[in-house]
Amino acid sequence: MQSSYLQALEEATPNNIKLYYIGVFKDDILIGVALIQRVQLYLKDTFRQTKTFGVTAFFKNILSTWLKGNALILGNLTHTGQHGLYFLSEQISPKIFFDTVFLALNEIKQIIKKEQNKTIRLIVLKDYFIDDVVHKNQQTFDKFKLHKVFVQPNMILSIKPQWLQLDNYIISLNKKYRDRYKRARKKFKGIDVRELSLESIKTNTKALYKLYMNVSSHAKINTFFLPENHFYTLKRNLNEHFKVYGYYLDNKLVGFYSLIINNNALETYFLGYNPKYQSVKQLYLNMLYDMLTFAIEHKLQSVVYARTAMEIKSSVGAEPKAMLVYLKHTNWALNTILKPVFKLMNPSQNWKQRRPFKD
């Protein structure tokens, strides 16, 4: 929620997203803020890689008609977690804060209707842990007829105090996962890992974007594509708080991952790779290990691996942290069935959690 990050989003947000900001003031002093994203959402594109048949396919076709259009997201669609609001609890209660935010949301809806003749169909409050203070405001959410729905968990690995270096982490693994680590590193031989400077990111913009698209375009669900200048823009605005590491084979870029250093947490960001080398070099698994190595070496407290690929993330030690969203459809009739509809559309969470550490 700092201005440097918001500035980067302004300059390199996906082309179907527009940013709005809500400021809550007391005696002309800013005491609360909220990030709002207006998203042009088309579910046939969103679920473009999902193969469904029979009843599920029938409902998805209907729903793509019902829900297509514009949504307002209280939060950041491009980043897993609660990155959309902040207020000074000693200056304002959660109830008054959210009542004020909802009044402003309604004003944003009217502005969009007046200036662009577009109707907001969906409102989403995004990504809250189950112990978040936001859930104490249920009375306000009930008043505005929002549904509370579980979504895929956030995968987080807490760095143990005894992990002073990577070897300490390896020793803490049981034999199965210690052997797996060794196999992955053996396959990784020949890959040269380089941190990319601002100039290097600019030089490799097209190559990085192609690798990113290799992964993003095959996702089962995707509501946006980053613009080509996204990684360069974040590096220019966030400097040492944003890192990009390239994987080179025979001096050719075959993969990369990016990180955001958020106080004591390492937030993993977007990545990409050449599928030709993914399996033979175990690129993705080695990225997970390298992200963890960065966190240990920089004495950070956690690695936020985010959602997706939950099973492999759990194999390196990440734990699932349940997350919820609040949502409503602006059509009262459709809103009454939105919760079961959302569960139908939400990707399956059937996966086996791995437990790599010694008892």
PDB file of C-alpha atoms in Angstrom, residues 120 155 166 173:
ATOM      1  CA  ILE A 120     -20.683  -2.807 -12.139  1.00  0.00           C
ATOM      2  CA  MET A 155       0.941 -21.278   0.946  1.00  0.00           C
ATOM      3  CA  LEU A 166      20.386 -23.410   3.865  1.00  0.00           C
ATOM      4  CA  LEU A 173      14.115 -32.513   6.111  1.00  0.00           C
TER       5      LEU A 173
END
